[in-house]
mmCIF file of C-alpha atoms and ligand atoms in Angstrom:
data_model
loop_
_atom_site.group_PDB
_atom_site.id
_atom_site.type_symbol
_atom_site.label_atom_id
_atom_site.label_comp_id
_atom_site.label_asym_id
_atom_site.label_seq_id
_atom_site.Cartn_x
_atom_site.Cartn_y
_atom_site.Cartn_z
ATOM 1 C CA MET A 990 -73.913 12.461 -29.210
ATOM 2 C CA GLU A 991 -74.775 15.127 -26.674
ATOM 3 C CA THR A 992 -76.061 18.320 -28.251
ATOM 4 C CA LYS A 993 -74.801 21.463 -26.562
ATOM 5 C CA ILE A 994 -77.232 24.380 -26.436
ATOM 6 C CA LEU A 995 -75.763 27.868 -26.279
ATOM 7 C CA LYS A 996 -78.097 30.776 -25.489
ATOM 8 C CA ILE A 997 -77.260 34.092 -27.100
ATOM 9 C CA ARG A 998 -79.227 37.130 -25.984
ATOM 10 C CA GLN A 999 -77.585 39.852 -28.043
ATOM 11 C CA GLU A 1000 -79.163 40.485 -31.409
ATOM 12 C CA SER A 1001 -77.547 43.834 -32.010
ATOM 13 C CA GLY A 1002 -74.247 42.319 -33.090
ATOM 14 C CA LEU A 1003 -72.588 43.222 -29.797
ATOM 15 C CA PHE A 1004 -71.804 40.019 -27.944
ATOM 16 C CA SER A 1005 -70.696 39.472 -24.355
ATOM 17 C CA PRO A 1006 -67.239 37.895 -23.900
ATOM 18 C CA GLU A 1007 -68.919 34.560 -23.009
ATOM 19 C CA GLU A 1008 -71.100 34.687 -26.126
ATOM 20 C CA GLU A 1009 -68.108 35.591 -28.250
ATOM 21 C CA ALA A 1010 -66.185 32.613 -26.825
ATOM 22 C CA GLY A 1011 -69.177 30.323 -27.472
ATOM 23 C CA LEU A 1012 -69.445 31.507 -31.062
ATOM 24 C CA ARG A 1013 -65.715 30.962 -31.566
ATOM 25 C CA LEU A 1014 -66.123 27.429 -30.242
ATOM 26 C CA ALA A 1015 -69.082 26.862 -32.591
ATOM 27 C CA GLY A 1016 -66.902 28.044 -35.482
ATOM 28 C CA GLU A 1017 -64.265 25.490 -34.461
ATOM 29 C CA VAL A 1018 -66.929 22.752 -34.502
ATOM 30 C CA ILE A 1019 -67.818 23.721 -38.092
ATOM 31 C CA LYS A 1020 -64.144 23.798 -39.174
ATOM 32 C CA GLY A 1021 -63.637 20.410 -37.539
ATOM 33 C CA GLY A 1022 -66.361 18.886 -39.701
ATOM 34 C CA GLY A 1023 -69.181 19.034 -37.109
ATOM 35 C CA LEU A 1024 -72.681 20.498 -37.332
ATOM 36 C CA VAL A 1025 -74.105 23.588 -35.595
ATOM 37 C CA ALA A 1026 -77.717 24.800 -35.853
ATOM 38 C CA PHE A 1027 -77.970 28.581 -35.863
ATOM 39 C CA PRO A 1028 -80.554 31.353 -36.162
ATOM 40 C CA THR A 1029 -80.971 33.398 -39.311
ATOM 41 C CA GLU A 1030 -83.518 36.117 -40.086
ATOM 42 C CA THR A 1031 -85.585 33.564 -42.081
ATOM 43 C CA VAL A 1032 -85.551 30.237 -40.164
ATOM 44 C CA TYR A 1033 -82.976 28.229 -38.163
ATOM 45 C CA GLY A 1034 -80.283 26.610 -40.320
ATOM 46 C CA LEU A 1035 -78.284 23.401 -39.870
ATOM 47 C CA GLY A 1036 -74.723 24.408 -40.658
ATOM 48 C CA GLY A 1037 -71.609 22.539 -41.730
ATOM 49 C CA ASP A 1038 -68.417 23.420 -43.643
ATOM 50 C CA ALA A 1039 -69.617 23.991 -47.221
ATOM 51 C CA LEU A 1040 -66.270 22.994 -48.729
ATOM 52 C CA ASN A 1041 -66.045 19.695 -46.841
ATOM 53 C CA PRO A 1042 -67.934 16.828 -48.534
ATOM 54 C CA GLU A 1043 -68.071 14.925 -45.245
ATOM 55 C CA SER A 1044 -69.959 17.807 -43.596
ATOM 56 C CA ALA A 1045 -72.548 17.780 -46.387
ATOM 57 C CA ARG A 1046 -73.032 14.030 -45.896
ATOM 58 C CA LYS A 1047 -73.573 14.587 -42.184
ATOM 59 C CA ILE A 1048 -76.185 17.281 -42.885
ATOM 60 C CA TYR A 1049 -78.160 14.951 -45.160
ATOM 61 C CA ALA A 1050 -77.946 12.176 -42.565
ATOM 62 C CA ALA A 1051 -79.038 14.393 -39.644
ATOM 63 C CA LYS A 1052 -82.059 15.685 -41.592
ATOM 64 C CA GLY A 1053 -82.919 12.416 -43.303
ATOM 65 C CA ARG A 1054 -82.770 14.500 -46.477
ATOM 66 C CA PRO A 1055 -82.360 13.017 -49.959
ATOM 67 C CA SER A 1056 -78.822 13.806 -51.100
ATOM 68 C CA ASP A 1057 -79.974 15.160 -54.493
ATOM 69 C CA ASN A 1058 -81.464 18.149 -52.666
ATOM 70 C CA PRO A 1059 -78.713 20.792 -52.689
ATOM 71 C CA LEU A 1060 -77.664 22.988 -49.756
ATOM 72 C CA ILE A 1061 -77.428 26.779 -49.662
ATOM 73 C CA ILE A 1062 -73.958 28.204 -48.943
ATOM 74 C CA HIS A 1063 -74.013 31.075 -46.443
ATOM 75 C CA ILE A 1064 -71.364 33.794 -46.551
ATOM 76 C CA CYS A 1065 -70.675 36.835 -44.369
ATOM 77 C CA ARG A 1066 -69.090 39.218 -46.912
ATOM 78 C CA PHE A 1067 -70.134 39.894 -50.485
ATOM 79 C CA GLU A 1068 -66.553 39.433 -51.795
ATOM 80 C CA ASP A 1069 -66.574 35.843 -50.551
ATOM 81 C CA MET A 1070 -69.111 34.987 -53.227
ATOM 82 C CA ARG A 1071 -66.277 35.159 -55.766
ATOM 83 C CA GLY A 1072 -64.597 32.225 -54.015
ATOM 84 C CA ILE A 1073 -67.417 29.774 -54.834
ATOM 85 C CA VAL A 1074 -68.946 30.883 -58.162
ATOM 86 C CA ARG A 1075 -67.471 30.923 -61.662
ATOM 87 C CA GLU A 1076 -68.433 34.556 -62.245
ATOM 88 C CA VAL A 1077 -70.584 37.234 -60.697
ATOM 89 C CA PRO A 1078 -73.024 38.616 -63.277
ATOM 90 C CA ARG A 1079 -74.300 42.199 -63.166
ATOM 91 C CA GLU A 1080 -77.730 41.076 -61.859
ATOM 92 C CA ALA A 1081 -76.063 39.407 -58.884
ATOM 93 C CA GLU A 1082 -74.320 42.657 -57.984
ATOM 94 C CA ILE A 1083 -77.608 44.544 -58.195
ATOM 95 C CA ILE A 1084 -79.442 41.990 -56.035
ATOM 96 C CA ALA A 1085 -76.615 42.025 -53.490
ATOM 97 C CA ASP A 1086 -76.621 45.839 -53.437
ATOM 98 C CA VAL A 1087 -80.336 46.072 -52.797
ATOM 99 C CA PHE A 1088 -81.146 43.002 -50.697
ATOM 100 C CA TRP A 1089 -77.953 41.677 -49.040
ATOM 101 C CA PRO A 1090 -77.395 40.987 -46.268
ATOM 102 C CA GLY A 1091 -80.922 39.600 -46.305
ATOM 103 C CA PRO A 1092 -83.424 36.879 -47.183
ATOM 104 C CA ILE A 1093 -82.596 36.106 -50.821
ATOM 105 C CA THR A 1094 -80.487 33.276 -52.271
ATOM 106 C CA MET A 1095 -78.905 33.407 -55.720
ATOM 107 C CA ILE A 1096 -78.143 30.406 -57.948
ATOM 108 C CA LEU A 1097 -74.971 30.709 -60.052
ATOM 109 C CA PRO A 1098 -72.530 28.365 -61.823
ATOM 110 C CA LYS A 1099 -70.305 26.824 -59.174
ATOM 111 C CA ALA A 1100 -66.527 27.136 -58.905
ATOM 112 C CA GLU A 1101 -64.458 23.925 -58.877
ATOM 113 C CA ASN A 1102 -63.696 23.991 -55.156
ATOM 114 C CA VAL A 1103 -67.381 23.534 -54.231
ATOM 115 C CA PRO A 1104 -67.973 19.813 -53.705
ATOM 116 C CA TYR A 1105 -70.831 18.083 -55.523
ATOM 117 C CA GLU A 1106 -71.952 16.740 -52.143
ATOM 118 C CA THR A 1107 -72.908 20.319 -51.219
ATOM 119 C CA THR A 1108 -74.682 21.058 -54.523
ATOM 120 C CA GLY A 1109 -76.505 17.729 -54.727
ATOM 121 C CA GLY A 1110 -74.548 16.857 -57.865
ATOM 122 C CA LEU A 1111 -75.382 20.118 -59.679
ATOM 123 C CA ASP A 1112 -72.927 22.417 -61.488
ATOM 124 C CA THR A 1113 -74.661 25.393 -59.900
ATOM 125 C CA VAL A 1114 -74.463 26.670 -56.353
ATOM 126 C CA ALA A 1115 -76.923 28.535 -54.118
ATOM 127 C CA VAL A 1116 -75.423 31.504 -52.215
ATOM 128 C CA ARG A 1117 -76.905 33.634 -49.451
ATOM 129 C CA PHE A 1118 -75.573 36.397 -47.201
ATOM 130 C CA PRO A 1119 -77.846 36.421 -44.129
ATOM 131 C CA SER A 1120 -78.358 39.546 -42.016
ATOM 132 C CA HIS A 1121 -78.706 37.882 -38.601
ATOM 133 C CA PRO A 1122 -75.696 38.922 -36.459
ATOM 134 C CA VAL A 1123 -75.346 35.449 -34.891
ATOM 135 C CA ALA A 1124 -75.319 33.797 -38.322
ATOM 136 C CA ARG A 1125 -72.730 36.257 -39.621
ATOM 137 C CA LYS A 1126 -70.461 35.761 -36.635
ATOM 138 C CA LEU A 1127 -70.691 31.972 -36.881
ATOM 139 C CA ILE A 1128 -69.880 32.064 -40.606
ATOM 140 C CA ALA A 1129 -66.856 34.270 -39.947
ATOM 141 C CA TYR A 1130 -65.545 31.964 -37.185
ATOM 142 C CA GLY A 1131 -66.457 28.849 -39.174
ATOM 143 C CA GLY A 1132 -64.193 29.594 -42.133
ATOM 144 C CA GLY A 1133 -66.430 31.787 -44.301
ATOM 145 C CA TYR A 1134 -68.580 29.203 -46.086
ATOM 146 C CA ILE A 1135 -71.349 27.421 -44.222
ATOM 147 C CA ALA A 1136 -73.700 25.036 -46.030
ATOM 148 C CA ALA A 1137 -77.068 25.109 -44.321
ATOM 149 C CA PRO A 1138 -80.519 23.826 -45.088
ATOM 150 C CA SER A 1139 -83.339 24.463 -42.631
ATOM 151 C CA ALA A 1140 -82.642 22.666 -39.332
ATOM 152 C CA ASN A 1141 -85.697 20.370 -39.375
ATOM 153 C CA ILE A 1142 -86.116 16.679 -40.046
ATOM 154 C CA SER A 1143 -86.804 16.450 -43.774
ATOM 155 C CA GLY A 1144 -90.499 16.990 -44.515
ATOM 156 C CA ARG A 1145 -91.403 18.674 -41.214
ATOM 157 C CA PRO A 1146 -92.170 22.400 -40.910
ATOM 158 C CA SER A 1147 -89.000 24.532 -40.849
ATOM 159 C CA PRO A 1148 -87.836 25.596 -37.363
ATOM 160 C CA THR A 1149 -88.505 29.201 -36.407
ATOM 161 C CA ALA A 1150 -87.363 28.815 -32.776
ATOM 162 C CA ALA A 1151 -84.529 26.891 -31.104
ATOM 163 C CA ARG A 1152 -87.043 24.587 -29.356
ATOM 164 C CA HIS A 1153 -88.172 23.360 -32.813
ATOM 165 C CA VAL A 1154 -84.545 22.556 -33.640
ATOM 166 C CA THR A 1155 -84.138 20.692 -30.356
ATOM 167 C CA GLU A 1156 -87.283 18.649 -31.100
ATOM 168 C CA ASP A 1157 -85.820 17.481 -34.400
ATOM 169 C CA MET A 1158 -82.043 17.510 -33.918
ATOM 170 C CA ASN A 1159 -81.274 16.729 -30.276
ATOM 171 C CA GLY A 1160 -78.587 14.044 -30.140
ATOM 172 C CA ARG A 1161 -77.874 14.300 -33.878
ATOM 173 C CA ILE A 1162 -75.650 17.399 -34.000
ATOM 174 C CA GLU A 1163 -72.897 18.977 -31.915
ATOM 175 C CA MET A 1164 -74.458 22.333 -31.071
ATOM 176 C CA ILE A 1165 -77.528 24.581 -31.224
ATOM 177 C CA LEU A 1166 -77.223 28.372 -30.968
ATOM 178 C CA ASP A 1167 -80.437 29.702 -29.410
ATOM 179 C CA ALA A 1168 -81.097 33.381 -30.103
ATOM 180 C CA GLY A 1169 -84.884 33.420 -29.846
ATOM 181 C CA ASP A 1170 -87.476 33.477 -32.605
ATOM 182 C CA ALA A 1171 -86.601 33.922 -36.290
ATOM 183 C CA GLY A 1172 -87.968 37.266 -37.470
ATOM 184 C CA ILE A 1173 -89.297 36.398 -40.928
ATOM 185 C CA GLY A 1174 -90.355 32.788 -40.425
ATOM 186 C CA LEU A 1175 -90.243 31.624 -44.066
ATOM 187 C CA GLU A 1176 -87.147 30.473 -45.958
ATOM 188 C CA SER A 1177 -85.290 32.794 -48.330
ATOM 189 C CA THR A 1178 -86.466 33.666 -51.818
ATOM 190 C CA ILE A 1179 -84.428 31.629 -54.346
ATOM 191 C CA LEU A 1180 -83.500 33.412 -57.580
ATOM 192 C CA ASP A 1181 -81.869 31.516 -60.436
ATOM 193 C CA LEU A 1182 -79.384 33.662 -62.353
ATOM 194 C CA THR A 1183 -78.039 30.909 -64.581
ATOM 195 C CA SER A 1184 -80.451 31.419 -67.476
ATOM 196 C CA ARG A 1185 -80.912 34.517 -69.639
ATOM 197 C CA LYS A 1186 -83.787 35.796 -67.556
ATOM 198 C CA PRO A 1187 -83.812 35.641 -63.730
ATOM 199 C CA VAL A 1188 -86.288 33.041 -62.442
ATOM 200 C CA ILE A 1189 -87.794 32.734 -58.965
ATOM 201 C CA LEU A 1190 -87.449 29.098 -57.893
ATOM 202 C CA ARG A 1191 -88.923 29.608 -54.437
ATOM 203 C CA PRO A 1192 -90.991 32.605 -53.318
ATOM 204 C CA GLY A 1193 -89.978 34.292 -50.068
ATOM 205 C CA PHE A 1194 -89.884 37.545 -48.140
ATOM 206 C CA VAL A 1195 -88.274 39.293 -51.129
ATOM 207 C CA THR A 1196 -91.300 39.220 -53.408
ATOM 208 C CA ARG A 1197 -91.689 39.001 -57.188
ATOM 209 C CA GLU A 1198 -92.932 42.592 -57.153
ATOM 210 C CA MET A 1199 -89.752 43.748 -55.369
ATOM 211 C CA LEU A 1200 -87.533 41.880 -57.852
ATOM 212 C CA ASP A 1201 -89.475 43.210 -60.841
ATOM 213 C CA ARG A 1202 -88.727 46.716 -59.609
ATOM 214 C CA VAL A 1203 -84.941 46.254 -59.539
ATOM 215 C CA LEU A 1204 -84.330 43.791 -62.404
ATOM 216 C CA GLY A 1205 -87.218 44.418 -64.772
ATOM 217 C CA LYS A 1206 -89.650 41.525 -65.142
ATOM 218 C CA VAL A 1207 -88.495 38.256 -63.561
ATOM 219 C CA ASP A 1208 -90.093 34.871 -64.241
ATOM 220 C CA THR A 1209 -91.443 32.409 -61.716
ATOM 221 C CA ASP A 1210 -90.675 28.701 -62.141
ATOM 222 C CA ALA A 1211 -93.821 27.232 -63.736
ATOM 223 C CA ALA A 1212 -93.649 24.156 -61.530
ATOM 224 C CA ILE A 1213 -94.193 26.169 -58.342
ATOM 225 C CA VAL A 1214 -97.089 28.191 -59.734
ATOM 226 C CA SER A 1215 -99.122 25.145 -60.632
ATOM 227 C CA PRO A 1216 -98.480 21.639 -59.290
ATOM 228 C CA ASP A 1217 -99.916 20.067 -62.463
ATOM 229 C CA SER A 1218 -97.694 21.934 -64.919
ATOM 230 C CA GLY A 1219 -96.096 18.565 -65.713
ATOM 231 C CA GLN A 1220 -92.631 20.090 -65.128
ATOM 232 C CA ALA A 1221 -90.156 19.229 -62.380
ATOM 233 C CA PRO A 1222 -89.313 22.272 -60.249
ATOM 234 C CA LYS A 1223 -85.836 23.724 -60.905
ATOM 235 C CA ALA A 1224 -85.063 23.901 -57.171
ATOM 236 C CA PRO A 1225 -84.814 20.171 -56.469
ATOM 237 C CA GLY A 1226 -86.108 20.643 -52.920
ATOM 238 C CA MET A 1227 -89.430 22.005 -54.141
ATOM 239 C CA LYS A 1228 -90.486 18.611 -55.486
ATOM 240 C CA TYR A 1229 -90.694 16.995 -52.056
ATOM 241 C CA ARG A 1230 -93.673 17.002 -49.704
ATOM 242 C CA HIS A 1231 -92.579 19.545 -47.199
ATOM 243 C CA TYR A 1232 -93.412 21.687 -44.228
ATOM 244 C CA ALA A 1233 -96.121 19.181 -43.438
ATOM 245 C CA PRO A 1234 -97.806 18.585 -40.093
ATOM 246 C CA ALA A 1235 -98.569 14.960 -39.198
ATOM 247 C CA GLY A 1236 -102.332 15.539 -39.548
ATOM 248 C CA GLN A 1237 -104.028 15.955 -42.913
ATOM 249 C CA LEU A 1238 -104.242 19.624 -43.882
ATOM 250 C CA VAL A 1239 -106.898 21.029 -46.236
ATOM 251 C CA ILE A 1240 -107.000 24.647 -47.453
ATOM 252 C CA VAL A 1241 -110.472 26.147 -47.820
ATOM 253 C CA GLU A 1242 -110.878 29.164 -50.089
ATOM 254 C CA GLY A 1243 -113.909 31.389 -50.692
ATOM 255 C CA GLU A 1244 -116.034 34.097 -49.102
ATOM 256 C CA PRO A 1245 -115.398 34.258 -45.331
ATOM 257 C CA GLY A 1246 -118.933 33.166 -44.363
ATOM 258 C CA ALA A 1247 -118.834 30.194 -46.721
ATOM 259 C CA VAL A 1248 -115.366 29.187 -45.522
ATOM 260 C CA VAL A 1249 -116.453 29.204 -41.874
ATOM 261 C CA SER A 1250 -119.607 27.164 -42.471
ATOM 262 C CA TYR A 1251 -117.799 24.624 -44.685
ATOM 263 C CA ILE A 1252 -115.028 24.149 -42.136
ATOM 264 C CA ASN A 1253 -117.430 23.834 -39.189
ATOM 265 C CA ARG A 1254 -119.561 21.305 -41.069
ATOM 266 C CA GLN A 1255 -116.554 19.209 -42.123
ATOM 267 C CA ALA A 1256 -114.895 19.394 -38.712
ATOM 268 C CA GLY A 1257 -118.166 18.281 -37.094
ATOM 269 C CA ALA A 1258 -118.383 15.271 -39.401
ATOM 270 C CA ASP A 1259 -114.688 14.430 -38.866
ATOM 271 C CA LYS A 1260 -115.126 14.605 -35.122
ATOM 272 C CA ALA A 1261 -118.084 12.228 -35.277
ATOM 273 C CA ALA A 1262 -115.822 9.862 -37.246
ATOM 274 C CA GLY A 1263 -113.264 9.895 -34.412
ATOM 275 C CA GLU A 1264 -110.786 12.451 -35.764
ATOM 276 C CA LYS A 1265 -109.169 15.179 -33.664
ATOM 277 C CA THR A 1266 -109.920 18.355 -35.594
ATOM 278 C CA GLY A 1267 -108.040 21.624 -35.945
ATOM 279 C CA VAL A 1268 -108.527 24.992 -37.619
ATOM 280 C CA LEU A 1269 -105.805 27.421 -38.665
ATOM 281 C CA GLY A 1270 -107.600 30.738 -38.993
ATOM 282 C CA THR A 1271 -107.111 34.488 -38.994
ATOM 283 C CA LYS A 1272 -107.993 36.700 -36.054
ATOM 284 C CA GLU A 1273 -110.919 38.167 -37.974
ATOM 285 C CA LEU A 1274 -112.809 34.846 -38.162
ATOM 286 C CA LEU A 1275 -111.404 32.943 -35.205
ATOM 287 C CA VAL A 1276 -114.349 33.079 -32.772
ATOM 288 C CA GLN A 1277 -116.650 31.532 -35.354
ATOM 289 C CA TYR A 1278 -114.817 28.221 -35.710
ATOM 290 C CA ARG A 1279 -115.907 25.013 -33.984
ATOM 291 C CA ALA A 1280 -113.154 22.401 -33.733
ATOM 292 C CA ASP A 1281 -111.084 20.622 -31.061
ATOM 293 C CA VAL A 1282 -108.105 22.946 -31.561
ATOM 294 C CA VAL A 1283 -108.457 26.418 -33.079
ATOM 295 C CA LYS A 1284 -105.192 28.294 -33.713
ATOM 296 C CA CYS A 1285 -104.734 31.921 -34.672
ATOM 297 C CA ILE A 1286 -102.160 32.608 -37.361
ATOM 298 C CA GLY A 1287 -102.482 36.385 -37.051
ATOM 299 C CA SER A 1288 -104.522 39.136 -38.598
ATOM 300 C CA ARG A 1289 -105.315 39.163 -42.307
ATOM 301 C CA GLU A 1290 -104.135 42.805 -42.229
ATOM 302 C CA ASN A 1291 -100.591 41.779 -41.280
ATOM 303 C CA GLU A 1292 -99.066 39.232 -43.674
ATOM 304 C CA GLU A 1293 -95.614 39.528 -42.118
ATOM 305 C CA ASN A 1294 -97.074 38.298 -38.870
ATOM 306 C CA ILE A 1295 -98.780 35.382 -40.643
ATOM 307 C CA ALA A 1296 -95.456 34.427 -42.271
ATOM 308 C CA ARG A 1297 -93.735 34.530 -38.894
ATOM 309 C CA ASN A 1298 -96.332 32.268 -37.233
ATOM 310 C CA LEU A 1299 -97.040 29.707 -39.947
ATOM 311 C CA PHE A 1300 -94.464 26.993 -39.241
ATOM 312 C CA ALA A 1301 -94.760 27.274 -35.451
ATOM 313 C CA VAL A 1302 -98.537 26.859 -35.629
ATOM 314 C CA LEU A 1303 -98.223 23.818 -37.922
ATOM 315 C CA ARG A 1304 -95.923 22.239 -35.330
ATOM 316 C CA GLU A 1305 -98.405 23.024 -32.536
ATOM 317 C CA PHE A 1306 -101.033 20.902 -34.303
ATOM 318 C CA ASP A 1307 -98.518 18.026 -34.179
ATOM 319 C CA ASP A 1308 -97.921 18.637 -30.464
ATOM 320 C CA GLU A 1309 -101.663 18.331 -29.865
ATOM 321 C CA LYS A 1310 -101.951 15.240 -32.108
ATOM 322 C CA VAL A 1311 -104.558 16.794 -34.369
ATOM 323 C CA THR A 1312 -105.429 14.452 -37.261
ATOM 324 C CA LYS A 1313 -107.537 16.731 -39.531
ATOM 325 C CA ILE A 1314 -106.667 20.409 -40.027
ATOM 326 C CA TYR A 1315 -108.516 23.052 -42.034
ATOM 327 C CA SER A 1316 -106.855 26.330 -43.013
ATOM 328 C CA GLU A 1317 -108.039 29.545 -44.586
ATOM 329 C CA GLY A 1318 -106.304 30.505 -47.846
ATOM 330 C CA PHE A 1319 -104.297 33.673 -48.546
ATOM 331 C CA SER A 1320 -103.766 36.032 -51.468
ATOM 332 C CA ASP A 1321 -101.235 35.188 -54.176
ATOM 333 C CA GLN A 1322 -99.792 38.708 -54.270
ATOM 334 C CA GLY A 1323 -96.733 40.028 -52.432
ATOM 335 C CA LEU A 1324 -95.779 38.049 -49.357
ATOM 336 C CA GLY A 1325 -99.007 36.041 -49.763
ATOM 337 C CA GLN A 1326 -97.230 34.139 -52.580
ATOM 338 C CA ALA A 1327 -94.623 32.723 -50.224
ATOM 339 C CA ILE A 1328 -97.201 31.978 -47.523
ATOM 340 C CA MET A 1329 -99.467 30.133 -49.969
ATOM 341 C CA ASN A 1330 -96.502 28.262 -51.492
ATOM 342 C CA ARG A 1331 -95.583 26.790 -48.072
ATOM 343 C CA LEU A 1332 -99.190 26.173 -47.080
ATOM 344 C CA LEU A 1333 -99.978 24.390 -50.359
ATOM 345 C CA LYS A 1334 -96.963 22.117 -49.943
ATOM 346 C CA ALA A 1335 -97.899 21.424 -46.332
ATOM 347 C CA ALA A 1336 -101.386 20.488 -47.561
ATOM 348 C CA GLY A 1337 -100.064 18.308 -50.386
ATOM 349 C CA HIS A 1338 -102.058 20.724 -52.616
ATOM 350 C CA ARG A 1339 -105.430 19.733 -51.128
ATOM 351 C CA VAL A 1340 -107.568 22.822 -51.748
ATOM 352 C CA VAL A 1341 -111.353 23.130 -51.563
ATOM 353 C CA ARG A 1342 -113.096 26.138 -53.130
ATOM 354 C CA VAL A 1343 -116.460 26.904 -51.544
HETATM 355 P P1 AMP B 1915 -83.510 24.683 -47.474
HETATM 356 O O1 AMP B 1915 -82.076 24.801 -47.197
HETATM 357 O O2 AMP B 1915 -84.222 23.698 -46.634
HETATM 358 O O3 AMP B 1915 -84.140 26.029 -47.471
HETATM 359 O O4 AMP B 1915 -83.531 24.151 -48.940
HETATM 360 C C1 AMP B 1915 -82.663 24.715 -49.881
HETATM 361 C C2 AMP B 1915 -83.408 24.918 -51.151
HETATM 362 O O5 AMP B 1915 -82.526 25.493 -52.112
HETATM 363 C C3 AMP B 1915 -83.937 23.628 -51.738
HETATM 364 O O6 AMP B 1915 -85.254 23.808 -52.217
HETATM 365 C C4 AMP B 1915 -82.961 23.377 -52.859
HETATM 366 O O7 AMP B 1915 -83.528 22.600 -53.857
HETATM 367 C C5 AMP B 1915 -82.610 24.794 -53.331
HETATM 368 N N1 AMP B 1915 -81.298 24.843 -53.990
HETATM 369 C C6 AMP B 1915 -80.095 24.786 -53.403
HETATM 370 N N2 AMP B 1915 -79.106 24.796 -54.337
HETATM 371 C C7 AMP B 1915 -79.694 24.868 -55.537
HETATM 372 C C8 AMP B 1915 -79.238 24.915 -56.885
HETATM 373 N N3 AMP B 1915 -77.936 24.864 -57.184
HETATM 374 N N4 AMP B 1915 -80.154 24.987 -57.883
HETATM 375 C C9 AMP B 1915 -81.471 25.040 -57.594
HETATM 376 N N5 AMP B 1915 -81.977 25.000 -56.334
HETATM 377 C C10 AMP B 1915 -81.109 24.913 -55.313
HETATM 378 MG MG1 MG B 1916 -85.988 23.146 -45.731
#
């Protein structure tokens, strides 16, 4: 299949007549059971009609994703949530009031019309109302309910630019909407509202601290805090190796000086053993590293920038065929939680403390 790429320059929500026509066409593709990749404020999504089981099957096939890993349903109006969940609890209204449209997904009991293909066989459904104007327009033209996981081949880093989507999805889907870089760069926070106390199943841009402030204390799924908790994560997708570059990634934690000398020593030894070495470091330490490829992920002072760069930088190591990658670690507070969660999964939890 030939994948059509449609460039959209407007981010303000005001589209040119050509862009409007292109978005209408993309909506028709979704309603006809096809797939369209589109930008959101978090990462690029791979969209299909959420109420059509055939579309869900196509999404799993295009990604090479296990079909027990449920999809998030994207809506473009709060009221539409009522069409796919059994009931809207008070907490959901509060979260929607404070954070929607925006980067948080809520898990609720599903209504009957939501096919099990979309929910990976679960009786619950994940719902998100994104803020990106292109996403909202596509959802509106596409019938109101778009199921969309991240638009990457399963296991690879999530796409934060249309070129990443093209790398993974060209020839596999009908259309890609290219509206430049995703602003946040990490997938949405997932909050489970099906048990008595709200539980974070995946950390994201909306942090635990922010949720604590509006809901009182929320829990975090034990399985994502510690990989050896012995429990399966409640978000099925969190159990898979994920976000991973092709090379082996190791996170090195400790005092800056010790981190730099450990990484340089290891990279030197790896190089002598024939590996192509890489370092993912912060601006503050960058000049001190010695490796074949040294990439800057941003300044330690600006975690939002680090979040935005992470997946793109992991893909760049693949482009340069790096086989051994060392990364600095980050704090486990605030946005650092989401950054470390993705980095740990990308590293298969290989961490060295020096
Ligand atoms: P992605 O679309 O790539 O961001 O992945 C979607 C994530 O949402 C995966 O980790 C899924 O396991 C999770 N998810 C979707 N629906 C549910 C649900 N009903 N219950 C728990 N987790 C879910
Ligand atoms: Mg994903």
